[in-house]
Amino acid sequence: MNAQASSPIISIAGVWKFFGSLTALRDINLDIQQGERVVIIGPSGSGKSTMLRSINSLETIDRGRIVVDGKDLHDPANNINVIRQELGMVFQSFNLFPHKTVLENLTLAPIKLRGLSKAEAEDRARGLLAKVGLSSKTGAYPAMLSGGQQQRVAIARALAMQPKIMLFDEPTSALDPEMIGEVLDVMVTLAKEGMTMVVVTHEMSFAREVSDRVVFMDHGEILEVAPPETLFSTAKHPRLQQFLKQIL
Amino acid sequence: MKPTTQPNIRIDVADGVSIPDPKDKSLINAWSISFTGAVAILIALCVFRPDPYLEILKFLPDGLLVTFEITILCMLCTIPIGLLAGLGRISRNRFINLLCSTYVEVIRGIPLLVQLFYIYFALGTFIQMPPTLSAVIAISFCYGAYMGEVVRAGILAVPVGQTEAARSLGFTGAQTMRYVVLPQALRTILPPVGNEFIAMLKDTSLVSIIAVADLLRRGREFASQTFDYFETYTVVALVYLIITLLLSKGVSIMEGKLHYYERPSK
Ligand SMILES: Nc1ncnc2c1ncn2[C@@H]1O[C@H](COP(=O)(O)OP(=O)(O)OP(=O)(O)O)[C@@H](O)[C@H]1O
Ligand SMILES: [Mg+2]
C-alpha cells in the first residue's frame, strides 16, 4: 500500500473487551488505510466478530480507542448514528427486513437518514440491484429469495447508504456451497472499485485474491498481520501454522 | 395461564373463543359448527316462536350499540396504553421500567369488576363520572396492562439481528423500533391482540352492573318486565357468541393477509 503516509481511516488502539470473566479482545492495535482490503481470520471464538462489531459500536469496548474517519467512537460529541452511516455492515445471517420488499430494504435508510426523495432512492437502489445481478427481484420479499440472493441484497442495502467502509462478518458462512461464489464475486467487484473493506471470512481464495493484508487472531489477540502471500507461505506463529493446516 | 414447570410443553390457553387457523380450509371445524349452530338456533327461535324471541331481538340493538361503542372506545385507549406499557417494560431506563412493571403487576392482581367498582363507586365519592366513562377507564387500564405484556412479548420475539442491521445502517434506537421492530412485532401479536379485544368485548358486559345500558343490561330490563328470563338470556348469549365468533374470524382473515411475505423460498 502506498497510503501509509496519510492518516488511517480506521484506527484501533489498545482495545480490550471483556464478557464477564472472558477476555474477548486483548490489547488490539490495528490501523487500516483508506482503500485497503483487510481480511481477518482465526479459529472460532477468537474475537473476530467482536473486533469487527466494535468498529461500528455494535459492541462497546472496555478499554482503548477506536477512531473511524477521524471521529473517536467514544467521544460523546460524536453521534454514533452518523458515524455508522459511513460504515456498511454485512452479517452472516443477512438480516434483511422481512416485512419490506427488496427495493424497500434498499431505500428505507437512504430516504430516512440521507434525506433522499423516494425517486432518487429507488434510482440508486435499482442501480445497485443491477450491480449485484438482482434486477428482477425488485418487488420480491426476502423470504422468496435464496440465501445467496439475500446476501447480495444485504450488500446492496449497505451500499445504498454510500458508506466509506464496508464491514463483512462471515458473509458466506451461512450459504450453501453453490451460492458462495455469487456473493464473493460481488465482494471482489467491490474491492476492485477501491472500497475500504474489513472482511471476516474463512474463504482463503478471497483473502489471496483481493486482500492487502491478512490479520490472524487467536484468543482475542492479533498474532500476525501480513500480506496474504507472506502470511500463507511463511507463517511464523505455530498457532497460525496449525490453523492454516486445518483450513487449507 | 401460568407456565408449567415441565420444559418443552407449551400450553396455549386463550380466554376468548379461539382464533381460527387461517390455513385451516376444512368446512367442518369448531368455528363453523358454533357459528352456523348459533345462527340457525337464533333464526329458528325467531321464526317458530316470534313471541317472545323476535320481541327480544328487537329490544336488544340499542344495548348492542352501547356494547360496541364501549368496546371501540376501550380498544382506542388500550392500544396506546399497551404500546407504552410494553415499550416501558423493555426500557433500559430503570425508572420507566419499574413504573410500567408495577402498573402491570398491580392491575393484574385486581379483578376487573373490583377495578370497575373502585373507579365508579370509590373514586366516585371524590369525582363524579358518568358510568360509561368509568367503564371505559377501568377496562382500558385493565386491558392496557395485558396488552402491554403482549406487546412486550411481540417485540422480544423479533430477532436481535433485525435491530443490529437497522442500527448498523445508522438508525437511532427509536427509528429502529418504529420502522423495523414494531412492524414485525405487530404481525406476531395480531392473534393475541385480537384475542384480547374479543375478551374485552365480553368483559364489557360487566358494565351492566353500574347501570350502563349495554347488551346484557337491555336483556335484563326486558326480562324483568316480561319475566321471560330463559328466553331473554338465551338470545343474549347467542348474540354474544355470534359477535365474538365473527370477530375471531375477522382477526383470522387479517392474520392470513399480514403473513403474505412469509412465503417460503423455492
Ligand atoms: N454477547 C456475548 N456475551 C458473552 N460472551 C460473548 C458474547 N459475544 C461473544 N462472546 C464470546 O467472546 C468470544 C469471542 O467471540 P466472537 O464472536 O468475537 O468470536 P469469533 O472469532 O467471531 O468466532 P466465530 O468464528 O465462531 O464467529 C467467544 O468466546 C464468545 O463466546
Ligand atoms: Mg464470528
Coordinates of C-alpha atoms and ligand atoms in Angstrom, one line a residue:
Chain A
M1 CA 0.0 0.0 0.0
N2 CA 1.2 3.5 -0.7
A3 CA -1.3 5.2 1.6
Q4 CA 0.6 4.5 4.7
A5 CA 1.6 8.2 4.9
S6 CA -1.9 9.5 5.3
S7 CA -3.9 9.0 8.5
P8 CA -5.7 5.7 8.7
I9 CA -9.5 5.6 8.1
I10 CA -9.9 3.1 10.9
S11 CA -7.6 3.2 13.9
I12 CA -7.9 0.7 16.7
A13 CA -5.5 1.3 19.6
G14 CA -5.1 -0.7 22.8
V15 CA -8.6 -2.1 22.7
W16 CA -9.8 -4.6 25.3
K17 CA -13.2 -6.2 25.6
F18 CA -14.5 -8.4 28.4
F19 CA -17.6 -10.6 28.5
G20 CA -17.7 -11.2 32.3
S21 CA -14.5 -13.0 33.1
L22 CA -13.8 -13.8 29.4
T23 CA -11.3 -11.6 27.6
A24 CA -12.7 -11.3 24.1
L25 CA -10.3 -8.7 22.9
R26 CA -6.8 -8.4 24.3
D27 CA -4.9 -5.2 23.5
I28 CA -5.9 -5.0 19.9
N29 CA -3.9 -2.5 17.7
L30 CA -4.7 -2.1 14.0
D31 CA -4.7 0.8 11.6
I32 CA -6.5 0.4 8.3
Q33 CA -5.9 2.8 5.4
Q34 CA -8.5 4.2 3.0
G35 CA -9.0 1.8 0.1
E36 CA -7.3 -1.1 2.0
R37 CA -8.8 -4.6 2.0
V38 CA -8.2 -6.4 5.2
V39 CA -9.2 -10.0 5.9
I40 CA -9.5 -11.3 9.4
I41 CA -9.0 -15.0 10.0
G42 CA -8.8 -17.1 13.1
P43 CA -10.4 -20.0 14.9
S44 CA -14.0 -19.9 16.2
G45 CA -14.3 -17.7 19.4
S46 CA -11.0 -15.9 18.7
G47 CA -12.8 -12.5 18.8
K48 CA -13.1 -11.7 15.1
S49 CA -16.7 -10.7 15.2
T50 CA -16.2 -8.8 18.4
M51 CA -13.5 -6.8 16.9
L52 CA -15.4 -6.1 13.7
R53 CA -18.6 -5.2 15.6
S54 CA -16.7 -2.8 17.9
I55 CA -15.6 -0.8 14.8
N56 CA -19.2 0.3 14.4
S57 CA -20.0 0.2 18.1
L58 CA -22.4 -2.7 17.9
E59 CA -20.1 -3.9 20.7
T60 CA -18.8 -1.4 23.2
I61 CA -15.2 -1.7 24.2
D62 CA -14.0 -1.6 27.8
R63 CA -10.6 -0.1 27.2
G64 CA -8.7 1.6 24.3
R65 CA -9.7 3.9 21.5
I66 CA -11.3 3.4 18.1
V67 CA -11.2 6.2 15.6
V68 CA -13.2 6.0 12.4
D69 CA -12.8 8.6 9.7
G70 CA -11.2 10.9 12.1
K71 CA -14.0 10.5 14.7
D72 CA -13.4 8.9 18.1
L73 CA -16.3 6.5 18.6
H74 CA -16.3 7.1 22.4
D75 CA -16.2 10.9 22.3
P76 CA -19.7 11.9 23.4
A77 CA -19.5 14.8 21.0
N78 CA -19.6 12.4 18.1
N79 CA -23.0 11.0 17.1
I80 CA -22.6 7.2 16.7
N81 CA -25.6 7.1 14.4
V82 CA -24.0 9.5 12.0
I83 CA -20.6 7.6 12.1
R84 CA -22.4 4.3 11.4
Q85 CA -23.9 5.8 8.2
E86 CA -20.3 5.6 6.8
L87 CA -19.9 2.0 7.9
G88 CA -21.8 -0.5 5.9
M89 CA -22.2 -3.9 7.6
V90 CA -23.0 -7.3 6.2
F91 CA -23.9 -10.1 8.6
Q92 CA -23.6 -13.8 8.3
S93 CA -27.4 -14.2 8.7
F94 CA -28.3 -11.5 6.1
N95 CA -30.8 -9.8 8.4
L96 CA -32.8 -8.3 5.6
F97 CA -36.1 -6.7 6.8
P98 CA -38.6 -9.4 6.0
H99 CA -41.6 -7.1 6.0
K100 CA -40.2 -5.0 3.2
T101 CA -39.6 -5.8 -0.4
V102 CA -36.1 -5.9 -1.8
L103 CA -36.4 -2.4 -3.1
E104 CA -37.8 -1.1 0.2
N105 CA -34.9 -2.8 2.0
L106 CA -32.6 -0.6 -0.1
T107 CA -34.5 2.6 0.1
L108 CA -35.5 2.8 3.7
A109 CA -32.3 4.1 5.2
P110 CA -31.3 6.5 2.3
I111 CA -34.8 8.1 2.5
K112 CA -35.0 8.4 6.3
L113 CA -31.3 9.1 7.0
R114 CA -29.8 10.6 3.9
G115 CA -32.9 12.6 3.1
L116 CA -33.2 11.2 -0.5
S117 CA -36.5 11.5 -2.2
K118 CA -38.3 8.2 -3.0
A119 CA -37.4 8.5 -6.7
E120 CA -33.8 9.2 -6.0
A121 CA -33.5 6.4 -3.5
E122 CA -35.2 4.0 -5.9
D123 CA -33.0 5.0 -8.8
R124 CA -29.9 4.3 -6.6
A125 CA -31.4 1.0 -5.4
R126 CA -32.1 -0.2 -8.9
G127 CA -28.6 0.6 -9.9
L128 CA -27.2 -1.4 -7.0
L129 CA -29.5 -4.3 -7.6
A130 CA -28.3 -4.4 -11.2
K131 CA -24.8 -4.4 -10.0
V132 CA -25.4 -7.4 -7.7
G133 CA -27.4 -9.1 -10.5
L134 CA -30.8 -9.0 -8.9
S135 CA -32.7 -6.5 -11.1
S136 CA -35.5 -9.0 -11.5
K137 CA -36.1 -9.3 -7.7
T138 CA -37.0 -5.7 -7.0
G139 CA -40.5 -6.4 -5.8
A140 CA -39.8 -9.7 -4.1
Y141 CA -39.9 -10.2 -0.3
P142 CA -36.7 -11.6 1.3
A143 CA -38.3 -14.9 2.2
M144 CA -38.8 -15.6 -1.5
L145 CA -35.1 -15.4 -2.3
S146 CA -32.3 -17.9 -1.9
G147 CA -29.6 -17.4 0.7
G148 CA -27.1 -16.1 -1.9
Q149 CA -29.6 -13.7 -3.3
Q150 CA -30.5 -12.5 0.2
Q151 CA -26.9 -11.8 1.0
R152 CA -26.4 -9.9 -2.3
V153 CA -29.4 -7.8 -1.4
A154 CA -27.9 -7.2 2.0
I155 CA -24.7 -6.0 0.4
A156 CA -26.6 -3.7 -1.8
R157 CA -28.6 -2.4 1.1
A158 CA -25.4 -1.4 2.9
L159 CA -24.0 0.2 -0.2
A160 CA -27.2 2.2 -0.7
M161 CA -26.0 4.4 2.1
Q162 CA -22.8 5.1 0.1
P163 CA -20.6 4.2 3.1
K164 CA -16.9 4.9 3.1
I165 CA -16.1 1.5 4.7
M166 CA -17.7 -1.9 4.4
L167 CA -17.6 -4.5 7.2
F168 CA -18.3 -8.2 6.5
D169 CA -18.8 -10.8 9.2
E170 CA -18.5 -14.2 7.6
P171 CA -20.8 -13.2 4.7
T172 CA -20.7 -16.7 3.1
S173 CA -20.7 -18.9 6.1
A174 CA -24.5 -19.5 6.2
L175 CA -24.6 -20.2 2.5
D176 CA -24.9 -23.5 0.6
P177 CA -21.6 -24.1 -1.2
E178 CA -23.0 -23.4 -4.7
M179 CA -24.1 -19.9 -3.6
I180 CA -20.8 -18.8 -2.1
G181 CA -19.3 -17.8 -5.5
E182 CA -22.0 -15.4 -6.4
V183 CA -21.6 -13.5 -3.2
L184 CA -17.8 -13.5 -3.4
D185 CA -18.0 -12.2 -7.0
V186 CA -19.9 -9.1 -5.7
M187 CA -17.3 -8.6 -3.0
V188 CA -14.4 -8.9 -5.4
T189 CA -16.0 -6.3 -7.7
L190 CA -16.4 -4.0 -4.7
A191 CA -12.8 -4.5 -3.7
K192 CA -11.6 -3.7 -7.3
E193 CA -13.5 -0.5 -7.2
G194 CA -11.4 0.6 -4.3
M195 CA -13.9 0.2 -1.4
T196 CA -12.3 0.0 2.0
M197 CA -13.2 -3.4 3.3
V198 CA -12.7 -5.3 6.5
V199 CA -13.8 -8.9 6.0
V200 CA -14.0 -11.8 8.5
T201 CA -14.0 -14.9 6.4
H202 CA -12.8 -18.5 6.0
E203 CA -12.6 -18.1 2.2
M204 CA -8.9 -18.1 1.7
S205 CA -9.3 -17.7 -2.0
F206 CA -10.9 -14.3 -1.4
A207 CA -8.1 -13.4 1.0
R208 CA -5.4 -14.4 -1.6
E209 CA -7.1 -12.7 -4.5
V210 CA -8.1 -9.3 -3.1
S211 CA -6.8 -8.6 0.3
D212 CA -3.9 -6.3 1.0
R213 CA -3.3 -7.7 4.5
V214 CA -4.5 -10.7 6.4
V215 CA -4.9 -10.5 10.2
F216 CA -4.7 -13.6 12.2
M217 CA -6.5 -13.6 15.6
D218 CA -6.5 -16.2 18.3
H219 CA -7.8 -16.0 21.9
G220 CA -8.7 -12.3 21.5
E221 CA -5.3 -11.3 20.3
I222 CA -3.8 -10.3 16.9
L223 CA -0.9 -12.7 16.4
E224 CA 0.1 -11.9 12.9
V225 CA -0.6 -9.3 10.3
A226 CA 0.9 -9.7 6.8
P227 CA 0.1 -9.5 3.1
P228 CA -1.6 -12.8 2.0
E229 CA 1.4 -14.2 0.1
T230 CA 3.7 -13.8 3.0
L231 CA 1.2 -14.9 5.7
F232 CA 0.2 -18.1 3.9
S233 CA 3.6 -19.2 2.8
T234 CA 5.8 -18.2 5.7
A235 CA 3.5 -18.4 8.7
K236 CA 5.7 -17.6 11.7
H237 CA 3.4 -18.4 14.6
P238 CA 2.8 -22.1 15.4
R239 CA -0.9 -21.4 16.1
L240 CA -1.3 -19.8 12.7
Q241 CA 0.5 -22.8 11.1
Q242 CA -1.9 -25.1 12.8
F243 CA -4.9 -23.0 11.8
L244 CA -3.8 -22.9 8.2
K245 CA -3.2 -26.7 8.2
Q246 CA -6.8 -27.2 9.3
I247 CA -8.4 -24.8 6.9
L248 CA -6.4 -25.3 3.7
Chain B
M1 CA -52.3 -19.5 32.3
K2 CA -49.2 -20.0 34.5
P3 CA -46.4 -21.6 32.7
T4 CA -45.8 -25.2 33.7
T5 CA -42.6 -26.3 35.3
Q6 CA -42.1 -29.0 32.7
P7 CA -39.9 -27.9 29.8
N8 CA -40.9 -28.2 26.2
I9 CA -44.6 -28.2 27.0
R10 CA -46.4 -25.1 25.8
I11 CA -49.9 -24.6 27.0
D12 CA -51.9 -22.2 24.9
V13 CA -55.0 -21.1 26.7
A14 CA -56.9 -18.3 25.2
D15 CA -59.5 -16.6 27.3
G16 CA -61.8 -16.0 24.4
V17 CA -63.0 -18.0 21.6
S18 CA -60.0 -19.3 19.7
I19 CA -58.8 -17.5 16.6
P20 CA -59.3 -19.9 13.7
D21 CA -56.2 -21.0 11.9
P22 CA -56.1 -19.0 8.6
K23 CA -54.6 -22.1 6.9
D24 CA -57.5 -24.4 8.0
K25 CA -59.6 -24.7 4.9
S26 CA -61.8 -27.5 6.0
L27 CA -65.5 -26.7 6.2
I28 CA -66.3 -28.6 9.4
N29 CA -64.4 -27.2 12.4
A30 CA -65.3 -25.9 15.9
W31 CA -65.8 -22.4 14.4
S32 CA -68.2 -23.3 11.6
I33 CA -70.2 -25.6 13.9
S34 CA -70.6 -23.0 16.6
F35 CA -71.3 -20.2 14.2
T36 CA -73.9 -22.0 12.0
G37 CA -75.4 -23.6 15.1
A38 CA -75.8 -20.3 16.8
V39 CA -77.3 -18.5 13.8
A40 CA -79.6 -21.4 13.0
I41 CA -80.9 -21.6 16.5
L42 CA -81.5 -17.9 16.7
I43 CA -83.3 -17.9 13.3
A44 CA -85.4 -20.9 14.2
L45 CA -86.4 -19.4 17.5
C46 CA -87.5 -16.2 15.9
V47 CA -89.4 -17.9 13.1
F48 CA -91.2 -20.5 15.2
R49 CA -91.7 -18.5 18.4
P50 CA -91.7 -14.9 17.3
D51 CA -93.3 -14.1 20.7
P52 CA -91.2 -13.6 22.7
Y53 CA -88.0 -14.3 20.7
L54 CA -88.4 -11.8 17.9
E55 CA -89.6 -9.2 20.5
I56 CA -86.4 -9.8 22.5
L57 CA -84.2 -9.5 19.4
K58 CA -85.9 -6.2 18.5
F59 CA -85.3 -4.9 22.0
L60 CA -81.6 -5.6 22.1
P61 CA -80.0 -3.4 19.3
D62 CA -79.8 -0.3 21.5
G63 CA -77.8 -2.3 24.0
L64 CA -75.7 -3.9 21.3
L65 CA -74.7 -0.4 20.0
V66 CA -73.6 0.6 23.6
T67 CA -71.6 -2.6 23.9
F68 CA -69.9 -1.8 20.5
E69 CA -69.4 1.8 21.5
I70 CA -67.7 0.9 24.8
T71 CA -65.6 -1.8 23.1
I72 CA -64.4 0.5 20.4
L73 CA -63.6 3.3 22.9
C74 CA -61.7 0.8 25.0
M75 CA -59.8 -0.5 22.0
L76 CA -58.7 3.0 21.1
C77 CA -57.4 3.6 24.6
T78 CA -55.9 0.2 25.1
I79 CA -53.7 0.3 22.0
P80 CA -51.6 3.4 23.1
I81 CA -51.6 2.2 26.8
G82 CA -50.5 -1.3 25.8
L83 CA -47.8 0.1 23.5
L84 CA -46.4 2.4 26.2
A85 CA -46.6 -0.3 28.8
G86 CA -44.9 -2.8 26.5
L87 CA -42.2 -0.4 25.5
G88 CA -41.7 0.7 29.1
R89 CA -41.3 -2.9 30.2
I90 CA -38.4 -3.4 27.9
S91 CA -36.9 0.0 28.5
R92 CA -33.4 0.2 29.9
N93 CA -34.4 3.2 31.9
R94 CA -34.8 1.8 35.4
F95 CA -37.5 4.3 36.5
I96 CA -39.7 3.8 33.4
N97 CA -39.2 0.1 33.6
L98 CA -40.2 -0.1 37.2
L99 CA -43.2 2.2 36.7
C100 CA -44.6 0.1 33.9
S101 CA -43.8 -3.2 35.6
T102 CA -45.6 -2.1 38.7
Y103 CA -48.6 -0.9 36.8
V104 CA -48.9 -4.3 35.1
E105 CA -48.4 -6.2 38.4
V106 CA -51.0 -4.1 40.3
I107 CA -53.6 -4.3 37.5
R108 CA -53.2 -8.0 37.0
G109 CA -53.7 -8.6 40.7
I110 CA -57.1 -6.9 40.9
P111 CA -60.3 -8.4 39.3
L112 CA -61.7 -6.2 36.6
L113 CA -65.1 -6.0 38.4
V114 CA -63.3 -4.6 41.5
Q115 CA -61.4 -2.1 39.4
L116 CA -64.7 -1.0 37.9
F117 CA -66.4 -0.6 41.3
Y118 CA -63.3 1.2 42.5
I119 CA -63.4 3.8 39.8
Y120 CA -67.1 4.2 39.7
F121 CA -68.1 4.0 43.4
A122 CA -64.9 4.6 45.3
L123 CA -63.4 7.3 43.3
G124 CA -66.9 8.5 42.6
T125 CA -67.0 9.9 46.1
F126 CA -64.4 12.4 45.0
I127 CA -65.1 13.0 41.3
Q128 CA -68.5 12.2 39.8
M129 CA -68.1 10.5 36.5
P130 CA -70.8 9.2 34.1
P131 CA -70.9 5.4 34.3
T132 CA -69.8 4.9 30.7
L133 CA -66.6 6.9 31.3
S134 CA -65.8 5.0 34.4
A135 CA -66.3 1.8 32.5
V136 CA -64.0 2.9 29.6
I137 CA -61.3 4.0 32.1
A138 CA -61.5 0.8 34.1
I139 CA -61.5 -1.6 31.1
S140 CA -58.8 0.4 29.2
F141 CA -56.4 0.4 32.1
C142 CA -57.0 -3.3 32.8
Y143 CA -56.6 -4.4 29.3
G144 CA -53.8 -2.0 28.7
A145 CA -51.8 -4.0 31.2
Y146 CA -52.5 -7.3 29.5
M147 CA -51.8 -5.7 26.1
G148 CA -48.5 -4.4 27.4
E149 CA -47.4 -7.9 28.1
V150 CA -48.5 -9.0 24.6
V151 CA -46.6 -6.0 23.0
R152 CA -43.5 -6.8 25.1
A153 CA -43.5 -10.5 24.0
G154 CA -44.0 -9.4 20.4
I155 CA -41.1 -7.0 20.5
L156 CA -38.8 -9.6 22.2
A157 CA -39.7 -12.1 19.5
V158 CA -38.2 -10.0 16.7
P159 CA -34.7 -11.4 16.1
V160 CA -31.9 -9.2 17.5
G161 CA -30.2 -9.3 14.1
Q162 CA -33.0 -7.0 12.8
T163 CA -32.1 -4.4 15.4
E164 CA -28.4 -4.7 14.6
A165 CA -29.0 -4.4 10.9
A166 CA -31.0 -1.2 11.4
R167 CA -28.6 0.3 13.9
S168 CA -25.6 -0.5 11.6
L169 CA -27.3 1.5 8.8
G170 CA -27.4 4.5 11.2
F171 CA -31.0 4.3 12.5
T172 CA -31.4 5.5 16.1
G173 CA -33.0 3.2 18.6
A174 CA -36.4 4.9 18.2
Q175 CA -36.2 4.8 14.4
T176 CA -35.3 1.1 14.6
M177 CA -38.3 0.5 16.8
R178 CA -40.6 2.4 14.5
Y179 CA -39.5 1.2 11.1
V180 CA -38.1 -2.2 11.7
V181 CA -39.1 -3.8 15.0
L182 CA -42.7 -2.7 15.7
P183 CA -44.0 -3.5 12.1
Q184 CA -42.7 -7.1 12.6
A185 CA -43.9 -7.3 16.2
L186 CA -47.4 -6.3 15.0
R187 CA -47.7 -9.3 12.9
T188 CA -46.8 -11.8 15.6
I189 CA -49.0 -10.1 18.2
L190 CA -52.1 -9.7 16.0
P191 CA -53.7 -13.0 17.1
P192 CA -53.2 -12.5 20.8
V193 CA -54.3 -8.8 20.4
G194 CA -57.4 -10.0 18.6
N195 CA -58.0 -12.4 21.4
E196 CA -57.6 -9.6 24.0
F197 CA -60.1 -7.5 22.1
I198 CA -62.6 -10.3 21.9
A199 CA -62.2 -11.0 25.6
M200 CA -62.6 -7.3 26.2
L201 CA -65.9 -7.2 24.3
K202 CA -67.2 -9.9 26.5
D203 CA -65.9 -8.2 29.7
T204 CA -67.8 -5.0 28.7
S205 CA -70.9 -7.0 30.0
L206 CA -69.6 -6.2 33.5
V207 CA -70.6 -2.6 33.0
S208 CA -74.3 -3.6 33.1
I209 CA -73.8 -3.7 36.9
I210 CA -73.1 0.0 37.1
A211 CA -76.2 0.8 35.1
V212 CA -74.7 1.2 31.6
A213 CA -77.4 0.2 29.1
D214 CA -75.3 -2.4 27.2
L215 CA -76.5 -5.6 25.6
L216 CA -76.7 -7.5 28.8
R217 CA -78.4 -4.7 30.7
R218 CA -81.0 -4.4 28.0
G219 CA -81.6 -8.1 28.2
R220 CA -82.0 -7.8 31.9
E221 CA -84.5 -4.9 31.5
F222 CA -86.6 -6.9 29.1
A223 CA -86.6 -10.0 31.3
S224 CA -87.5 -8.1 34.4
Q225 CA -90.5 -6.6 32.6
T226 CA -91.8 -9.8 30.9
F227 CA -90.3 -12.5 33.3
D228 CA -89.0 -14.3 30.2
Y229 CA -85.7 -15.0 31.8
F230 CA -84.9 -18.2 30.0
E231 CA -85.8 -16.8 26.6
T232 CA -84.1 -13.5 27.0
Y233 CA -80.8 -14.8 28.3
T234 CA -80.8 -17.4 25.6
V235 CA -80.9 -14.7 23.0
V236 CA -78.3 -12.6 24.8
A237 CA -75.9 -15.5 25.0
L238 CA -76.4 -16.3 21.3
V239 CA -75.9 -12.7 20.2
Y240 CA -72.6 -12.5 22.2
L241 CA -71.5 -15.8 20.7
I242 CA -72.2 -14.8 17.2
I243 CA -70.4 -11.5 17.6
T244 CA -67.3 -13.0 19.1
L245 CA -67.2 -15.7 16.5
L246 CA -67.4 -13.2 13.7
L247 CA -64.7 -11.1 15.3
S248 CA -62.4 -14.1 15.7
K249 CA -62.9 -14.9 12.0
G250 CA -62.1 -11.3 11.1
V251 CA -58.8 -11.5 13.1
S252 CA -58.0 -14.8 11.4
I253 CA -58.5 -13.3 7.9
M254 CA -56.4 -10.3 8.8
E255 CA -53.7 -12.5 10.2
G256 CA -53.6 -14.5 6.9
K257 CA -53.2 -11.3 4.9
L258 CA -50.4 -10.0 7.1
H259 CA -48.2 -13.0 6.7
Y260 CA -48.1 -12.8 3.0
Y261 CA -44.4 -12.0 3.0
E262 CA -43.5 -15.2 4.7
R263 CA -43.9 -17.4 1.7
P264 CA -41.0 -19.7 1.8
S265 CA -38.4 -19.6 -0.9
K266 CA -38.5 -22.3 -3.6
Ligands
LIG1 N1 -22.6 -11.3 23.9 C1 -21.7 -12.1 24.4 N2 -21.7 -12.5 25.7 C2 -20.8 -13.3 26.2 N3 -19.8 -13.8 25.5 C3 -19.6 -13.5 24.2 C4 -20.6 -12.6 23.6 N4 -20.2 -12.4 22.3 C5 -19.1 -13.2 22.1 N5 -18.8 -13.8 23.3 C6 -17.6 -14.6 23.5 O1 -16.5 -13.9 23.1 C7 -15.5 -14.7 22.4 C8 -15.2 -14.1 21.0 O2 -16.4 -14.2 20.3 P1 -16.5 -13.8 18.7 O3 -17.9 -13.9 18.3 O4 -15.9 -12.5 18.6 O5 -15.6 -14.9 18.1 P2 -15.4 -15.2 16.5 O6 -13.9 -15.2 16.3 O7 -16.2 -14.3 15.7 O8 -15.9 -16.7 16.4 P3 -16.7 -17.4 15.2 O9 -15.8 -17.8 14.2 O10 -17.3 -18.6 15.9 O11 -17.8 -16.4 14.7 C9 -16.1 -16.1 22.3 O12 -15.6 -16.9 23.4 C10 -17.6 -15.8 22.6 O13 -18.1 -16.9 23.2
MG2 MG -18.0 -14.5 14.5

